[in-house]
């Protein structure tokens, strides 16, 4: 089934699509583009009525809504939308490569993702791996949150697929927002800034880091303010066990992340480092005493230097492991690679590292 067949079916549903066009690009696949001369801010671009939503049916209790949709996608043979989905590549590329050589933070998140994937796989055994994988990622990459008004608060029970809406690509500087309008019972896309003719329509899926985008969707962004970098491992090298226990007792341990969009270190990180210079009078809520401030600044530098060394070491190991694949890229023109979105698979590690490397070095003054 090709795009034209899908679009002619979709047009027969009566939805007004006069403001948008579907077209394909090599970097982000299909997407929606404006076909109006100029779209003003706060303009209703597209309205998709509820009768088009594909919702989970919940006729077997031990499956989540997500899993019901997997089965629906695999069983439904006539729906033109599902037929079209079968022709779209939706499986993140990393699934085809061995992934034990990635940096630890990526591996940890991949494991969580794979655990969830396998939980569903083990409940739905009647399809082969390829079929299951296609259905799983079609839903994972395309579904939207939708309150099913059942008793479950589980997000896997409150989602649906909305044909056509699912052509919209993600951006950290989106030009639209989309939301369900309970009065019109439609999912609507509104402009949040003016949009030129042929400009791509985008919204923010979620404030996802590159690691999350890479795992869940198979792409990354070269400038992503939502990149985050967990520093637990570095703190374990920097603080004593007793100091770590103090941080944990205040529930600070899970809040120890750098965000690449932030200009400064967070309060929790500053307080964690401060423990290293003054444990006896430490309180998580007070500013460091003026006497300690100078010392604290030096401790910060020391800590950031440690992170920098760890990143360099990890990165060096990673380059060695990927030497054959990345030889030319890494040694010929590293910076160009950062902006070349056609290299999806390994670039995420490079960009994520470079991001934090830059962030950390900018803090060491
Ligand atoms: C909801 S679908 C959007 C439509 C999709 N591009 C298609 O071809 O059908 C989400 C998928 O689009 C791609 N995508 C979305 N935003 C992207 C972006 N900013 N850069 C690259 N790929 C993107 C990813 O493959 C993602 O899994």
mmCIF file of C-alpha atoms in Angstrom, residues 155-363:
data_model
loop_
_atom_site.group_PDB
_atom_site.id
_atom_site.type_symbol
_atom_site.label_atom_id
_atom_site.label_comp_id
_atom_site.label_asym_id
_atom_site.label_seq_id
_atom_site.Cartn_x
_atom_site.Cartn_y
_atom_site.Cartn_z
ATOM 1 C CA UNK A 155 -0.180 5.033 31.016
ATOM 2 C CA UNK A 156 -0.077 1.824 28.980
ATOM 3 C CA UNK A 157 -3.855 1.628 29.384
ATOM 4 C CA UNK A 158 -4.492 5.240 28.424
ATOM 5 C CA UNK A 159 -3.262 5.583 24.902
ATOM 6 C CA UNK A 160 -4.442 5.325 21.328
ATOM 7 C CA UNK A 161 -3.285 5.641 17.734
ATOM 8 C CA UNK A 162 -4.600 8.548 15.698
ATOM 9 C CA UNK A 163 -4.096 8.165 11.957
ATOM 10 C CA UNK A 164 -2.614 11.274 10.371
ATOM 11 C CA UNK A 165 -1.727 12.929 13.683
ATOM 12 C CA UNK A 166 1.007 10.318 13.860
ATOM 13 C CA UNK A 167 2.775 11.882 10.880
ATOM 14 C CA UNK A 168 3.847 14.822 13.014
ATOM 15 C CA UNK A 169 7.548 14.761 13.868
ATOM 16 C CA UNK A 170 9.205 15.866 17.099
ATOM 17 C CA UNK A 171 11.027 19.154 17.647
ATOM 18 C CA UNK A 172 12.505 20.946 20.654
ATOM 19 C CA UNK A 173 11.358 24.189 19.035
ATOM 20 C CA UNK A 174 7.892 23.099 17.914
ATOM 21 C CA UNK A 175 5.508 25.333 15.999
ATOM 22 C CA UNK A 176 2.336 23.590 17.245
ATOM 23 C CA UNK A 177 0.770 21.927 20.239
ATOM 24 C CA UNK A 178 -1.767 19.144 20.039
ATOM 25 C CA UNK A 179 -4.456 18.256 22.561
ATOM 26 C CA UNK A 180 -7.783 16.546 22.905
ATOM 27 C CA UNK A 181 -10.752 18.915 22.883
ATOM 28 C CA UNK A 182 -13.480 17.362 25.019
ATOM 29 C CA UNK A 183 -16.149 19.680 23.566
ATOM 30 C CA UNK A 184 -15.553 18.787 19.928
ATOM 31 C CA UNK A 185 -14.342 15.267 20.893
ATOM 32 C CA UNK A 186 -11.402 15.743 18.534
ATOM 33 C CA UNK A 187 -7.633 15.797 18.783
ATOM 34 C CA UNK A 188 -6.569 19.225 17.578
ATOM 35 C CA UNK A 189 -3.326 20.753 16.364
ATOM 36 C CA UNK A 190 -2.897 24.490 17.022
ATOM 37 C CA UNK A 191 -0.065 26.728 15.836
ATOM 38 C CA UNK A 192 1.926 28.385 18.620
ATOM 39 C CA UNK A 193 3.819 30.646 16.222
ATOM 40 C CA UNK A 194 3.444 31.764 12.619
ATOM 41 C CA UNK A 195 4.217 29.024 10.123
ATOM 42 C CA UNK A 196 5.378 29.612 6.553
ATOM 43 C CA UNK A 197 4.266 27.809 3.429
ATOM 44 C CA UNK A 198 5.859 24.351 3.238
ATOM 45 C CA UNK A 199 7.337 24.601 6.731
ATOM 46 C CA UNK A 200 7.194 21.368 8.686
ATOM 47 C CA UNK A 201 4.515 21.072 11.381
ATOM 48 C CA UNK A 202 6.100 19.773 14.586
ATOM 49 C CA UNK A 203 5.329 19.326 18.242
ATOM 50 C CA UNK A 204 7.304 18.336 21.304
ATOM 51 C CA UNK A 205 6.563 14.657 22.007
ATOM 52 C CA UNK A 206 7.966 15.098 25.493
ATOM 53 C CA UNK A 207 11.085 16.718 26.916
ATOM 54 C CA UNK A 208 13.093 13.614 25.952
ATOM 55 C CA UNK A 209 16.877 13.403 26.258
ATOM 56 C CA UNK A 210 18.888 11.996 23.352
ATOM 57 C CA UNK A 211 19.266 8.733 25.235
ATOM 58 C CA UNK A 212 15.476 8.384 25.488
ATOM 59 C CA UNK A 213 14.891 9.479 21.882
ATOM 60 C CA UNK A 214 17.521 7.024 20.709
ATOM 61 C CA UNK A 215 16.044 4.102 22.612
ATOM 62 C CA UNK A 216 12.341 4.783 22.121
ATOM 63 C CA UNK A 217 12.313 6.367 18.659
ATOM 64 C CA UNK A 218 15.688 5.604 17.069
ATOM 65 C CA UNK A 219 16.790 9.171 16.375
ATOM 66 C CA UNK A 220 18.600 11.921 18.218
ATOM 67 C CA UNK A 221 18.943 15.675 17.927
ATOM 68 C CA UNK A 222 22.235 17.462 17.593
ATOM 69 C CA UNK A 223 21.081 20.247 19.915
ATOM 70 C CA UNK A 224 18.943 18.898 22.705
ATOM 71 C CA UNK A 225 18.504 20.927 25.905
ATOM 72 C CA UNK A 226 16.816 17.934 27.543
ATOM 73 C CA UNK A 227 19.921 15.794 27.494
ATOM 74 C CA UNK A 228 20.642 14.594 30.963
ATOM 75 C CA UNK A 229 23.626 12.961 32.474
ATOM 76 C CA UNK A 230 23.477 11.049 35.690
ATOM 77 C CA UNK A 231 26.450 11.550 37.993
ATOM 78 C CA UNK A 232 25.818 8.811 40.553
ATOM 79 C CA UNK A 233 28.819 6.826 39.386
ATOM 80 C CA UNK A 234 31.097 9.852 39.658
ATOM 81 C CA UNK A 235 29.832 10.739 43.113
ATOM 82 C CA UNK A 236 30.488 7.201 44.277
ATOM 83 C CA UNK A 237 34.127 7.843 43.465
ATOM 84 C CA UNK A 238 34.122 11.260 45.101
ATOM 85 C CA UNK A 239 32.240 10.762 48.378
ATOM 86 C CA UNK A 240 32.577 8.336 51.266
ATOM 87 C CA UNK A 241 29.887 5.718 51.924
ATOM 88 C CA UNK A 242 28.764 7.673 54.952
ATOM 89 C CA UNK A 243 28.318 10.837 52.876
ATOM 90 C CA UNK A 244 26.393 8.918 50.219
ATOM 91 C CA UNK A 245 24.055 7.587 52.915
ATOM 92 C CA UNK A 246 23.417 11.148 54.100
ATOM 93 C CA UNK A 247 22.399 12.199 50.574
ATOM 94 C CA UNK A 248 20.186 9.149 50.220
ATOM 95 C CA UNK A 249 18.480 9.856 53.542
ATOM 96 C CA UNK A 250 17.317 13.204 52.096
ATOM 97 C CA UNK A 251 16.181 11.539 48.860
ATOM 98 C CA UNK A 252 18.680 13.565 46.884
ATOM 99 C CA UNK A 253 20.284 10.560 45.248
ATOM 100 C CA UNK A 254 17.765 10.347 42.411
ATOM 101 C CA UNK A 255 18.055 14.036 41.615
ATOM 102 C CA UNK A 256 21.703 14.045 40.669
ATOM 103 C CA UNK A 257 21.565 14.838 36.985
ATOM 104 C CA UNK A 258 23.064 17.460 34.725
ATOM 105 C CA UNK A 259 20.773 18.946 32.094
ATOM 106 C CA UNK A 260 22.538 20.230 29.024
ATOM 107 C CA UNK A 261 20.049 23.106 28.725
ATOM 108 C CA UNK A 262 20.896 24.419 32.212
ATOM 109 C CA UNK A 263 23.633 26.964 32.705
ATOM 110 C CA UNK A 264 24.471 26.024 36.248
ATOM 111 C CA UNK A 265 24.767 23.035 38.486
ATOM 112 C CA UNK A 266 21.637 22.204 40.417
ATOM 113 C CA UNK A 267 21.283 22.794 44.148
ATOM 114 C CA UNK A 268 21.285 19.047 44.851
ATOM 115 C CA UNK A 269 24.611 18.604 43.101
ATOM 116 C CA UNK A 270 26.154 21.587 44.881
ATOM 117 C CA UNK A 271 24.966 20.215 48.219
ATOM 118 C CA UNK A 272 26.346 16.767 47.444
ATOM 119 C CA UNK A 273 29.793 18.245 46.742
ATOM 120 C CA UNK A 274 29.596 20.454 49.809
ATOM 121 C CA UNK A 275 29.340 17.358 51.971
ATOM 122 C CA UNK A 276 32.873 16.601 50.952
ATOM 123 C CA UNK A 277 34.218 19.758 52.613
ATOM 124 C CA UNK A 278 32.032 20.153 55.661
ATOM 125 C CA UNK A 279 30.165 17.096 56.810
ATOM 126 C CA UNK A 280 29.732 18.073 60.462
ATOM 127 C CA UNK A 281 27.691 21.251 59.867
ATOM 128 C CA UNK A 282 26.030 20.193 56.651
ATOM 129 C CA UNK A 283 22.310 20.781 56.142
ATOM 130 C CA UNK A 284 20.578 20.261 52.774
ATOM 131 C CA UNK A 285 18.622 23.495 53.048
ATOM 132 C CA UNK A 286 21.213 26.137 54.033
ATOM 133 C CA UNK A 287 23.579 28.091 51.831
ATOM 134 C CA UNK A 288 27.221 27.164 52.430
ATOM 135 C CA UNK A 289 28.880 29.475 54.957
ATOM 136 C CA UNK A 290 30.980 32.255 53.442
ATOM 137 C CA UNK A 291 34.052 30.580 54.953
ATOM 138 C CA UNK A 292 33.279 27.425 52.959
ATOM 139 C CA UNK A 293 32.421 29.107 49.672
ATOM 140 C CA UNK A 294 35.942 29.397 48.334
ATOM 141 C CA UNK A 295 36.736 25.814 49.242
ATOM 142 C CA UNK A 296 33.480 24.686 47.670
ATOM 143 C CA UNK A 297 34.381 26.311 44.374
ATOM 144 C CA UNK A 298 37.638 24.368 44.301
ATOM 145 C CA UNK A 299 35.860 21.128 45.213
ATOM 146 C CA UNK A 300 33.435 21.708 42.339
ATOM 147 C CA UNK A 301 36.313 22.030 39.913
ATOM 148 C CA UNK A 302 37.872 18.889 41.295
ATOM 149 C CA UNK A 303 34.605 17.002 40.894
ATOM 150 C CA UNK A 304 33.968 18.286 37.359
ATOM 151 C CA UNK A 305 37.518 17.332 36.431
ATOM 152 C CA UNK A 306 36.813 13.828 37.641
ATOM 153 C CA UNK A 307 33.673 13.643 35.474
ATOM 154 C CA UNK A 308 35.597 14.980 32.506
ATOM 155 C CA UNK A 309 38.250 12.293 32.941
ATOM 156 C CA UNK A 310 35.583 9.592 33.237
ATOM 157 C CA UNK A 311 33.835 10.797 30.098
ATOM 158 C CA UNK A 312 37.085 10.909 28.174
ATOM 159 C CA UNK A 313 37.960 7.408 29.325
ATOM 160 C CA UNK A 314 34.522 6.042 28.400
ATOM 161 C CA UNK A 315 34.597 7.827 25.114
ATOM 162 C CA UNK A 316 38.085 6.576 24.328
ATOM 163 C CA UNK A 317 36.968 3.006 25.037
ATOM 164 C CA UNK A 318 33.936 3.526 22.883
ATOM 165 C CA UNK A 319 36.040 4.847 19.990
ATOM 166 C CA UNK A 320 38.300 1.813 20.269
ATOM 167 C CA UNK A 321 35.341 -0.571 20.168
ATOM 168 C CA UNK A 322 33.844 1.194 17.182
ATOM 169 C CA UNK A 323 37.065 1.935 15.425
ATOM 170 C CA UNK A 324 36.198 0.128 12.222
ATOM 171 C CA UNK A 325 32.753 1.659 11.861
ATOM 172 C CA UNK A 326 33.682 5.118 12.912
ATOM 173 C CA UNK A 327 37.291 5.442 11.873
ATOM 174 C CA UNK A 328 36.725 7.945 9.099
ATOM 175 C CA UNK A 329 34.026 9.820 10.850
ATOM 176 C CA UNK A 330 35.875 10.271 14.067
ATOM 177 C CA UNK A 331 39.204 11.209 12.697
ATOM 178 C CA UNK A 332 38.299 13.088 9.541
ATOM 179 C CA UNK A 333 35.645 15.519 10.456
ATOM 180 C CA UNK A 334 34.179 15.079 13.841
ATOM 181 C CA UNK A 335 32.147 18.249 13.964
ATOM 182 C CA UNK A 336 30.498 17.725 10.604
ATOM 183 C CA UNK A 337 29.296 14.385 11.855
ATOM 184 C CA UNK A 338 27.524 16.051 14.732
ATOM 185 C CA UNK A 339 25.290 17.845 12.270
ATOM 186 C CA UNK A 340 24.822 14.986 9.859
ATOM 187 C CA UNK A 341 21.591 13.324 10.872
ATOM 188 C CA UNK A 342 21.947 10.511 8.347
ATOM 189 C CA UNK A 343 24.299 8.644 10.692
ATOM 190 C CA UNK A 344 21.748 7.579 13.213
ATOM 191 C CA UNK A 345 23.102 4.562 14.950
ATOM 192 C CA UNK A 346 26.303 5.643 16.630
ATOM 193 C CA UNK A 347 26.034 9.367 16.504
ATOM 194 C CA UNK A 348 23.925 9.599 19.595
ATOM 195 C CA UNK A 349 26.774 8.546 21.800
ATOM 196 C CA UNK A 350 29.050 11.081 20.227
ATOM 197 C CA UNK A 351 26.610 13.948 20.567
ATOM 198 C CA UNK A 352 25.585 13.081 24.064
ATOM 199 C CA UNK A 353 29.184 12.909 25.153
ATOM 200 C CA UNK A 354 30.177 16.071 23.368
ATOM 201 C CA UNK A 355 27.260 17.847 24.964
ATOM 202 C CA UNK A 356 28.257 16.963 28.448
ATOM 203 C CA UNK A 357 31.874 17.405 27.767
ATOM 204 C CA UNK A 358 31.162 20.969 26.635
ATOM 205 C CA UNK A 359 28.861 21.571 29.556
ATOM 206 C CA UNK A 360 31.343 20.301 32.078
ATOM 207 C CA UNK A 361 34.317 22.123 30.606
ATOM 208 C CA UNK A 362 32.308 25.354 30.505
ATOM 209 C CA UNK A 363 31.742 24.973 34.252
#
